[in-house]
Amino acid sequence: MATVNQEVSKELFAPADIDHSSSERIAGESVSAWRDSLRRYVKSVPAMVSTIIIALTIVLSIVGPHFFGYGIDDQNINLQNMPPKIPGLTWIPAFDGKYQGVDVYAQKHIKKAYWFGTDALGRDIWTRTWSGTRISLIIALVATLVDIFIGVTYGSISGYIGGKTDTIMQRIIEIIAGIPSLVWIILLILIMQPGLFAITVAITATSWIGMARLIRGEMMKLKNQEFVLASRTLGAKNSRIIFRHLIPNSLGMIIINTMFSIPTAIFFEAFLSFIGLGIRRPQASLGSMINEGFRVLMIYPYQILFPGVIISLLLICFNLMGDGLRDAFDPKLRR
């Protein structure tokens, strides 16, 4: 086997053109923490489906009560206990307008179609259901705003200042939390006229306590960080440090806890209305409608079906949204 001898010389080599800055170049797209959290939230299928359902529910709670032009307390004894009927969906047994195999609409010569049926007083369940949903969402919104403004502010001041101030503020919370919520409701109903305002005040009277305790712990953890020390060294006031530095750094936790407090407020309002301590007639509430439908459950089950399904969807979807936000904002859960 022949070998080839070749003299090695410098002409056989050429200098490599190497850009040393290329190793420091960011290859991927630079995104902020909020944009990255939003991107991971969008990838969560349960959270996105829940968001769509909640958005549709909000829209229907606004336009639904005006869809057919009925009032929430418009009564017609001749149309009492009409079964649900939706034109175009009559092939589905639940929406064919029949009760025990009899077409009630043809029997009574009724041309109108009640999509959710009517109750014992001939009131349109569709109108009352979406009106009750709107009340539940309003109460949940108010409870959320109270959580944000009172709970966050109270917990931030208590945790950041500490010392005797923190001790006094925490003893006040313990006194308020020591009284059961049902007792608060009964006392407020005795003092105030029962209705939307009374139940809203009763729910918001104690709903902010959990948020305040959570934010207090977060403030105690963050107030000794370097960025707080630097801000204090530069002469920043306590109010500026709390509202410009500490609260924004806790915003992810605030959003997550807020999303979990919404279904709690909705369920509490429905429970109080169900036992007769909440929304009173002629106003409609999901809880009061479930109470009315429960009385005729064995005869007309559809009267409890629709408000029960809607309140169940709201509770499930808000909890799934909270899970999605927790996964999106928690850095420990990032893949």
mmCIF file of C-alpha atoms in Angstrom:
data_model
loop_
_atom_site.group_PDB
_atom_site.id
_atom_site.type_symbol
_atom_site.label_atom_id
_atom_site.label_comp_id
_atom_site.label_asym_id
_atom_site.label_seq_id
_atom_site.Cartn_x
_atom_site.Cartn_y
_atom_site.Cartn_z
ATOM 1 C CA MET A 1 0.000 0.000 0.000
ATOM 2 C CA ALA A 2 1.498 3.269 -1.150
ATOM 3 C CA THR A 3 1.743 6.235 1.119
ATOM 4 C CA VAL A 4 1.710 9.882 0.060
ATOM 5 C CA ASN A 5 4.175 12.158 1.744
ATOM 6 C CA GLN A 6 3.134 15.808 1.745
ATOM 7 C CA GLU A 7 5.068 18.595 3.306
ATOM 8 C CA VAL A 8 3.069 20.584 5.840
ATOM 9 C CA SER A 9 3.392 24.334 5.268
ATOM 10 C CA LYS A 10 1.582 27.439 6.390
ATOM 11 C CA GLU A 11 -0.018 27.816 2.963
ATOM 12 C CA LEU A 12 -2.254 24.833 3.795
ATOM 13 C CA PHE A 13 -3.941 26.747 6.632
ATOM 14 C CA ALA A 14 -6.198 29.795 6.675
ATOM 15 C CA PRO A 15 -7.277 31.849 9.709
ATOM 16 C CA ALA A 16 -10.784 31.039 10.963
ATOM 17 C CA ASP A 17 -13.245 33.931 10.960
ATOM 18 C CA ILE A 18 -14.768 33.543 14.453
ATOM 19 C CA ASP A 19 -17.210 36.077 15.908
ATOM 20 C CA HIS A 20 -16.713 35.826 19.668
ATOM 21 C CA SER A 21 -19.868 37.885 20.340
ATOM 22 C CA SER A 22 -22.079 35.199 18.744
ATOM 23 C CA SER A 23 -21.844 33.069 21.870
ATOM 24 C CA GLU A 24 -23.423 35.885 23.858
ATOM 25 C CA ARG A 25 -26.226 36.563 21.365
ATOM 26 C CA ILE A 26 -29.774 35.666 22.539
ATOM 27 C CA ALA A 27 -31.105 33.200 20.018
ATOM 28 C CA GLY A 28 -34.708 33.045 21.283
ATOM 29 C CA GLU A 29 -37.318 35.779 21.538
ATOM 30 C CA SER A 30 -36.975 37.947 24.626
ATOM 31 C CA VAL A 31 -40.289 38.034 26.512
ATOM 32 C CA SER A 32 -41.333 39.658 29.759
ATOM 33 C CA ALA A 33 -42.516 37.687 32.776
ATOM 34 C CA TRP A 34 -46.124 38.752 32.172
ATOM 35 C CA ARG A 35 -46.017 37.754 28.519
ATOM 36 C CA ASP A 36 -44.453 34.426 29.400
ATOM 37 C CA SER A 37 -47.166 33.797 32.007
ATOM 38 C CA LEU A 38 -49.880 34.681 29.488
ATOM 39 C CA ARG A 39 -48.369 32.334 26.926
ATOM 40 C CA ARG A 40 -48.328 29.447 29.393
ATOM 41 C CA TYR A 41 -51.896 30.260 30.484
ATOM 42 C CA VAL A 42 -53.114 30.128 26.879
ATOM 43 C CA LYS A 43 -51.536 26.694 26.486
ATOM 44 C CA SER A 44 -53.676 25.356 29.348
ATOM 45 C CA VAL A 45 -56.734 23.843 27.658
ATOM 46 C CA PRO A 46 -58.941 23.595 30.793
ATOM 47 C CA ALA A 47 -58.194 27.203 31.719
ATOM 48 C CA MET A 48 -58.973 28.511 28.222
ATOM 49 C CA VAL A 49 -62.203 26.491 27.940
ATOM 50 C CA SER A 50 -63.235 27.813 31.357
ATOM 51 C CA THR A 51 -62.436 31.372 30.281
ATOM 52 C CA ILE A 52 -64.638 31.015 27.193
ATOM 53 C CA ILE A 53 -67.524 29.550 29.207
ATOM 54 C CA ILE A 54 -67.302 32.327 31.799
ATOM 55 C CA ALA A 55 -67.213 34.975 29.059
ATOM 56 C CA LEU A 56 -70.330 33.486 27.421
ATOM 57 C CA THR A 57 -72.056 33.324 30.812
ATOM 58 C CA ILE A 58 -71.301 36.998 31.462
ATOM 59 C CA VAL A 59 -72.677 37.978 28.042
ATOM 60 C CA LEU A 60 -75.841 35.914 28.562
ATOM 61 C CA SER A 61 -76.340 37.365 32.044
ATOM 62 C CA ILE A 62 -76.417 40.817 30.427
ATOM 63 C CA VAL A 63 -78.542 40.155 27.328
ATOM 64 C CA GLY A 64 -80.378 36.994 28.423
ATOM 65 C CA PRO A 65 -83.036 38.665 30.639
ATOM 66 C CA HIS A 66 -84.020 40.903 27.691
ATOM 67 C CA PHE A 67 -83.908 38.173 25.037
ATOM 68 C CA PHE A 68 -87.645 37.382 24.995
ATOM 69 C CA GLY A 69 -88.975 40.574 26.551
ATOM 70 C CA TYR A 70 -90.325 38.974 29.736
ATOM 71 C CA GLY A 71 -89.884 40.467 33.179
ATOM 72 C CA ILE A 72 -88.424 38.446 36.012
ATOM 73 C CA ASP A 73 -91.792 38.506 37.817
ATOM 74 C CA ASP A 74 -94.240 38.409 34.882
ATOM 75 C CA GLN A 75 -96.802 35.779 35.908
ATOM 76 C CA ASN A 76 -99.337 33.845 33.845
ATOM 77 C CA ILE A 77 -101.158 31.060 35.631
ATOM 78 C CA ASN A 78 -102.342 29.629 32.316
ATOM 79 C CA LEU A 79 -98.697 28.961 31.393
ATOM 80 C CA GLN A 80 -97.528 27.438 34.678
ATOM 81 C CA ASN A 81 -95.060 24.515 34.679
ATOM 82 C CA MET A 82 -94.485 24.539 30.933
ATOM 83 C CA PRO A 83 -91.663 22.149 29.906
ATOM 84 C CA PRO A 84 -88.619 23.472 28.018
ATOM 85 C CA LYS A 85 -88.914 23.805 24.252
ATOM 86 C CA ILE A 86 -86.237 25.103 21.893
ATOM 87 C CA PRO A 87 -87.148 25.323 18.184
ATOM 88 C CA GLY A 88 -84.604 23.406 16.138
ATOM 89 C CA LEU A 89 -83.683 21.171 19.082
ATOM 90 C CA THR A 90 -87.013 19.416 19.518
ATOM 91 C CA TRP A 91 -85.309 16.170 18.492
ATOM 92 C CA ILE A 92 -83.669 16.248 21.924
ATOM 93 C CA PRO A 93 -86.103 14.826 24.516
ATOM 94 C CA ALA A 94 -85.222 17.527 27.079
ATOM 95 C CA PHE A 95 -86.211 20.355 24.697
ATOM 96 C CA ASP A 96 -89.197 18.916 22.809
ATOM 97 C CA GLY A 97 -91.877 20.622 24.913
ATOM 98 C CA LYS A 98 -93.350 17.323 26.085
ATOM 99 C CA TYR A 99 -94.196 16.270 29.612
ATOM 100 C CA GLN A 100 -94.727 12.555 30.212
ATOM 101 C CA GLY A 101 -95.061 12.037 26.474
ATOM 102 C CA VAL A 102 -97.720 14.756 25.993
ATOM 103 C CA ASP A 103 -96.998 17.833 23.877
ATOM 104 C CA VAL A 104 -98.118 20.491 26.361
ATOM 105 C CA TYR A 105 -97.670 23.339 23.886
ATOM 106 C CA ALA A 106 -99.984 21.714 21.318
ATOM 107 C CA GLN A 107 -102.445 20.760 24.048
ATOM 108 C CA LYS A 108 -102.726 24.367 25.273
ATOM 109 C CA HIS A 109 -102.427 25.850 21.752
ATOM 110 C CA ILE A 110 -99.343 27.869 22.718
ATOM 111 C CA LYS A 111 -97.187 29.107 19.862
ATOM 112 C CA LYS A 112 -94.479 30.671 22.023
ATOM 113 C CA ALA A 113 -91.515 28.531 23.018
ATOM 114 C CA TYR A 114 -90.063 28.793 26.519
ATOM 115 C CA TRP A 115 -86.461 27.619 26.206
ATOM 116 C CA PHE A 116 -86.083 26.774 29.909
ATOM 117 C CA GLY A 117 -89.799 26.308 30.593
ATOM 118 C CA THR A 118 -91.881 28.122 33.210
ATOM 119 C CA ASP A 119 -92.308 27.760 36.976
ATOM 120 C CA ALA A 120 -95.395 27.248 39.144
ATOM 121 C CA LEU A 121 -96.438 30.894 38.658
ATOM 122 C CA GLY A 122 -95.957 30.881 34.892
ATOM 123 C CA ARG A 123 -92.748 32.923 34.981
ATOM 124 C CA ASP A 124 -90.110 32.418 32.305
ATOM 125 C CA ILE A 125 -87.249 30.401 33.804
ATOM 126 C CA TRP A 126 -84.822 31.587 31.084
ATOM 127 C CA THR A 127 -85.275 35.222 32.131
ATOM 128 C CA ARG A 128 -85.102 34.466 35.836
ATOM 129 C CA THR A 129 -82.057 32.202 35.473
ATOM 130 C CA TRP A 130 -79.908 34.748 33.680
ATOM 131 C CA SER A 131 -81.122 37.535 35.954
ATOM 132 C CA GLY A 132 -80.057 35.444 38.951
ATOM 133 C CA THR A 133 -76.713 34.739 37.287
ATOM 134 C CA ARG A 134 -76.157 38.464 36.881
ATOM 135 C CA ILE A 135 -76.813 39.031 40.604
ATOM 136 C CA SER A 136 -74.355 36.270 41.521
ATOM 137 C CA LEU A 137 -71.685 37.779 39.262
ATOM 138 C CA ILE A 138 -72.274 41.276 40.666
ATOM 139 C CA ILE A 139 -71.816 40.007 44.221
ATOM 140 C CA ALA A 140 -68.694 38.104 43.160
ATOM 141 C CA LEU A 141 -67.310 41.273 41.512
ATOM 142 C CA VAL A 142 -67.923 43.356 44.635
ATOM 143 C CA ALA A 143 -66.321 40.700 46.846
ATOM 144 C CA THR A 144 -63.312 40.663 44.506
ATOM 145 C CA LEU A 145 -62.903 44.449 44.643
ATOM 146 C CA VAL A 146 -63.112 44.362 48.434
ATOM 147 C CA ASP A 147 -60.462 41.629 48.501
ATOM 148 C CA ILE A 148 -58.169 43.740 46.348
ATOM 149 C CA PHE A 149 -58.614 47.132 47.985
ATOM 150 C CA ILE A 150 -59.210 46.287 51.650
ATOM 151 C CA GLY A 151 -57.506 42.904 51.985
ATOM 152 C CA VAL A 152 -54.360 43.830 50.068
ATOM 153 C CA THR A 153 -53.995 47.228 51.738
ATOM 154 C CA TYR A 154 -54.669 45.909 55.238
ATOM 155 C CA GLY A 155 -52.319 42.950 54.864
ATOM 156 C CA SER A 156 -49.567 45.059 53.292
ATOM 157 C CA ILE A 157 -49.564 47.623 56.088
ATOM 158 C CA SER A 158 -49.690 44.952 58.780
ATOM 159 C CA GLY A 159 -46.879 42.859 57.302
ATOM 160 C CA TYR A 160 -44.556 45.693 56.303
ATOM 161 C CA ILE A 161 -44.732 47.806 59.458
ATOM 162 C CA GLY A 162 -44.807 44.859 61.878
ATOM 163 C CA GLY A 163 -44.316 45.279 65.623
ATOM 164 C CA LYS A 164 -47.210 46.525 67.717
ATOM 165 C CA THR A 165 -49.098 47.708 64.652
ATOM 166 C CA ASP A 166 -49.061 44.194 63.206
ATOM 167 C CA THR A 167 -50.116 42.701 66.553
ATOM 168 C CA ILE A 168 -53.108 45.035 66.938
ATOM 169 C CA MET A 169 -54.232 44.594 63.323
ATOM 170 C CA GLN A 170 -54.024 40.803 63.541
ATOM 171 C CA ARG A 171 -56.044 40.756 66.779
ATOM 172 C CA ILE A 172 -58.751 42.758 64.985
ATOM 173 C CA ILE A 173 -58.807 40.168 62.181
ATOM 174 C CA GLU A 174 -59.072 37.344 64.717
ATOM 175 C CA ILE A 175 -62.058 39.021 66.371
ATOM 176 C CA ILE A 176 -63.849 39.484 63.039
ATOM 177 C CA ALA A 177 -63.046 35.955 61.877
ATOM 178 C CA GLY A 178 -64.133 34.528 65.220
ATOM 179 C CA ILE A 179 -67.763 35.488 64.538
ATOM 180 C CA PRO A 180 -69.372 33.003 62.081
ATOM 181 C CA SER A 181 -70.417 34.459 58.737
ATOM 182 C CA LEU A 182 -73.982 33.259 59.221
ATOM 183 C CA VAL A 183 -74.221 35.339 62.412
ATOM 184 C CA TRP A 184 -73.039 38.394 60.470
ATOM 185 C CA ILE A 185 -75.786 37.754 57.907
ATOM 186 C CA ILE A 186 -78.555 37.445 60.490
ATOM 187 C CA LEU A 187 -77.441 40.593 62.317
ATOM 188 C CA LEU A 188 -77.287 42.602 59.098
ATOM 189 C CA ILE A 189 -80.701 41.369 57.992
ATOM 190 C CA LEU A 190 -82.144 42.467 61.342
ATOM 191 C CA ILE A 191 -80.579 45.904 60.932
ATOM 192 C CA MET A 192 -80.898 46.396 57.159
ATOM 193 C CA GLN A 193 -83.629 45.613 54.676
ATOM 194 C CA PRO A 194 -83.042 42.149 53.140
ATOM 195 C CA GLY A 195 -81.865 42.307 49.562
ATOM 196 C CA LEU A 196 -78.879 42.652 47.292
ATOM 197 C CA PHE A 197 -77.208 45.417 49.305
ATOM 198 C CA ALA A 198 -77.522 43.588 52.631
ATOM 199 C CA ILE A 199 -76.123 40.314 51.329
ATOM 200 C CA THR A 200 -73.295 42.130 49.530
ATOM 201 C CA VAL A 201 -72.286 43.912 52.723
ATOM 202 C CA ALA A 202 -72.501 40.662 54.668
ATOM 203 C CA ILE A 203 -70.273 38.767 52.236
ATOM 204 C CA THR A 204 -67.694 41.532 51.940
ATOM 205 C CA ALA A 205 -67.552 42.017 55.713
ATOM 206 C CA THR A 206 -65.364 38.936 56.130
ATOM 207 C CA SER A 207 -64.273 37.930 52.621
ATOM 208 C CA TRP A 208 -61.116 40.083 52.716
ATOM 209 C CA ILE A 209 -59.615 38.363 55.786
ATOM 210 C CA GLY A 210 -58.014 35.493 53.858
ATOM 211 C CA MET A 211 -56.425 37.894 51.372
ATOM 212 C CA ALA A 212 -55.121 40.112 54.192
ATOM 213 C CA ARG A 213 -53.427 37.205 55.936
ATOM 214 C CA LEU A 214 -51.893 35.950 52.708
ATOM 215 C CA ILE A 215 -50.505 39.357 51.729
ATOM 216 C CA ARG A 216 -49.198 39.912 55.269
ATOM 217 C CA GLY A 217 -47.035 36.812 54.999
ATOM 218 C CA GLU A 218 -45.811 37.863 51.559
ATOM 219 C CA MET A 219 -44.901 41.350 52.836
ATOM 220 C CA MET A 220 -42.937 39.905 55.742
ATOM 221 C CA LYS A 221 -40.964 37.808 53.282
ATOM 222 C CA LEU A 222 -40.259 40.607 50.789
ATOM 223 C CA LYS A 223 -39.609 43.573 53.095
ATOM 224 C CA ASN A 224 -36.055 42.425 53.869
ATOM 225 C CA GLN A 225 -35.065 41.930 50.222
ATOM 226 C CA GLU A 226 -32.258 43.966 48.641
ATOM 227 C CA PHE A 227 -34.505 46.026 46.363
ATOM 228 C CA VAL A 228 -36.515 47.222 49.385
ATOM 229 C CA LEU A 229 -33.307 48.150 51.231
ATOM 230 C CA ALA A 230 -32.073 50.052 48.189
ATOM 231 C CA SER A 231 -35.368 51.924 47.876
ATOM 232 C CA ARG A 232 -35.327 52.796 51.575
ATOM 233 C CA THR A 233 -31.707 53.971 51.286
ATOM 234 C CA LEU A 234 -32.698 56.322 48.463
ATOM 235 C CA GLY A 235 -35.262 57.952 50.745
ATOM 236 C CA ALA A 236 -38.483 56.316 49.552
ATOM 237 C CA LYS A 237 -41.431 56.536 51.942
ATOM 238 C CA ASN A 238 -43.156 53.464 53.326
ATOM 239 C CA SER A 239 -46.271 54.094 51.228
ATOM 240 C CA ARG A 240 -44.194 54.226 48.044
ATOM 241 C CA ILE A 241 -42.311 51.041 48.936
ATOM 242 C CA ILE A 242 -45.580 49.191 49.635
ATOM 243 C CA PHE A 243 -47.589 50.323 46.622
ATOM 244 C CA ARG A 244 -44.799 50.702 44.040
ATOM 245 C CA HIS A 245 -42.534 47.783 44.929
ATOM 246 C CA LEU A 246 -43.980 45.200 47.304
ATOM 247 C CA ILE A 247 -47.541 44.901 45.968
ATOM 248 C CA PRO A 248 -46.439 44.686 42.281
ATOM 249 C CA ASN A 249 -44.048 41.878 43.261
ATOM 250 C CA SER A 250 -46.995 40.056 44.880
ATOM 251 C CA LEU A 251 -49.398 40.654 42.005
ATOM 252 C CA GLY A 252 -49.299 37.065 40.776
ATOM 253 C CA MET A 253 -50.354 35.735 44.170
ATOM 254 C CA ILE A 254 -53.070 38.394 44.438
ATOM 255 C CA ILE A 255 -54.567 37.447 41.077
ATOM 256 C CA ILE A 256 -54.524 33.730 41.890
ATOM 257 C CA ASN A 257 -56.139 34.164 45.310
ATOM 258 C CA THR A 258 -58.747 36.513 43.822
ATOM 259 C CA MET A 259 -59.790 33.925 41.253
ATOM 260 C CA PHE A 260 -60.306 31.372 44.015
ATOM 261 C CA SER A 261 -62.347 33.821 46.119
ATOM 262 C CA ILE A 262 -64.882 34.450 43.330
ATOM 263 C CA PRO A 263 -66.511 30.972 43.406
ATOM 264 C CA THR A 264 -66.584 31.151 47.206
ATOM 265 C CA ALA A 265 -68.634 34.363 47.045
ATOM 266 C CA ILE A 266 -70.969 32.896 44.388
ATOM 267 C CA PHE A 267 -71.584 29.751 46.415
ATOM 268 C CA PHE A 268 -72.102 31.693 49.649
ATOM 269 C CA GLU A 269 -74.707 33.945 48.010
ATOM 270 C CA ALA A 270 -76.516 30.932 46.520
ATOM 271 C CA PHE A 271 -76.485 29.161 49.873
ATOM 272 C CA LEU A 272 -77.930 32.158 51.718
ATOM 273 C CA SER A 273 -80.641 32.605 49.077
ATOM 274 C CA PHE A 274 -81.414 28.889 49.243
ATOM 275 C CA ILE A 275 -82.081 29.015 53.001
ATOM 276 C CA GLY A 276 -84.097 32.235 52.673
ATOM 277 C CA LEU A 277 -81.537 34.737 54.018
ATOM 278 C CA GLY A 278 -80.444 36.202 50.690
ATOM 279 C CA ILE A 279 -82.203 37.684 47.691
ATOM 280 C CA ARG A 280 -85.923 38.123 48.247
ATOM 281 C CA ARG A 281 -88.829 38.169 45.809
ATOM 282 C CA PRO A 282 -89.482 39.491 43.232
ATOM 283 C CA GLN A 283 -85.749 39.447 42.514
ATOM 284 C CA ALA A 284 -84.360 36.205 41.152
ATOM 285 C CA SER A 285 -81.274 34.410 42.404
ATOM 286 C CA LEU A 286 -79.737 31.096 41.478
ATOM 287 C CA GLY A 287 -79.995 29.969 45.084
ATOM 288 C CA SER A 288 -83.664 30.973 45.448
ATOM 289 C CA MET A 289 -84.514 29.323 42.108
ATOM 290 C CA ILE A 290 -82.837 26.098 43.233
ATOM 291 C CA ASN A 291 -84.893 26.292 46.423
ATOM 292 C CA GLU A 292 -88.118 26.693 44.424
ATOM 293 C CA GLY A 293 -87.159 23.904 42.023
ATOM 294 C CA PHE A 294 -86.213 21.605 44.898
ATOM 295 C CA ARG A 295 -89.814 21.620 46.102
ATOM 296 C CA VAL A 296 -91.064 20.148 42.811
ATOM 297 C CA LEU A 297 -87.939 18.139 41.975
ATOM 298 C CA MET A 298 -89.763 14.819 41.605
ATOM 299 C CA ILE A 299 -92.460 16.319 39.348
ATOM 300 C CA TYR A 300 -90.714 19.052 37.307
ATOM 301 C CA PRO A 301 -86.952 18.385 37.528
ATOM 302 C CA TYR A 302 -86.136 20.913 34.784
ATOM 303 C CA GLN A 303 -86.970 23.784 37.152
ATOM 304 C CA ILE A 304 -83.886 23.006 39.233
ATOM 305 C CA LEU A 305 -81.758 21.708 36.357
ATOM 306 C CA PHE A 306 -80.844 24.938 34.584
ATOM 307 C CA PRO A 307 -79.908 27.155 37.585
ATOM 308 C CA GLY A 308 -78.091 24.170 39.098
ATOM 309 C CA VAL A 309 -76.066 23.574 35.928
ATOM 310 C CA ILE A 310 -75.141 27.257 35.590
ATOM 311 C CA ILE A 311 -73.966 27.662 39.183
ATOM 312 C CA SER A 312 -72.003 24.404 38.888
ATOM 313 C CA LEU A 313 -70.346 25.626 35.683
ATOM 314 C CA LEU A 314 -69.418 28.932 37.317
ATOM 315 C CA LEU A 315 -67.844 27.248 40.337
ATOM 316 C CA ILE A 316 -65.934 24.690 38.243
ATOM 317 C CA CYS A 317 -64.750 27.183 35.617
ATOM 318 C CA PHE A 318 -63.523 29.772 38.117
ATOM 319 C CA ASN A 319 -61.592 27.083 39.983
ATOM 320 C CA LEU A 320 -60.032 25.838 36.739
ATOM 321 C CA MET A 321 -59.108 29.419 35.845
ATOM 322 C CA GLY A 322 -57.467 29.765 39.245
ATOM 323 C CA ASP A 323 -55.505 26.556 38.661
ATOM 324 C CA GLY A 324 -54.394 27.823 35.251
ATOM 325 C CA LEU A 325 -53.278 31.178 36.655
ATOM 326 C CA ARG A 326 -51.419 29.449 39.481
ATOM 327 C CA ASP A 327 -49.557 27.257 36.990
ATOM 328 C CA ALA A 328 -48.793 30.294 34.822
ATOM 329 C CA PHE A 329 -47.507 32.607 37.576
ATOM 330 C CA ASP A 330 -45.770 30.131 39.851
ATOM 331 C CA PRO A 331 -42.100 29.905 38.744
ATOM 332 C CA LYS A 332 -41.719 26.553 40.518
ATOM 333 C CA LEU A 333 -44.223 24.966 38.106
ATOM 334 C CA ARG A 334 -42.501 26.166 34.939
ATOM 335 C CA ARG A 335 -41.150 23.454 32.691
#
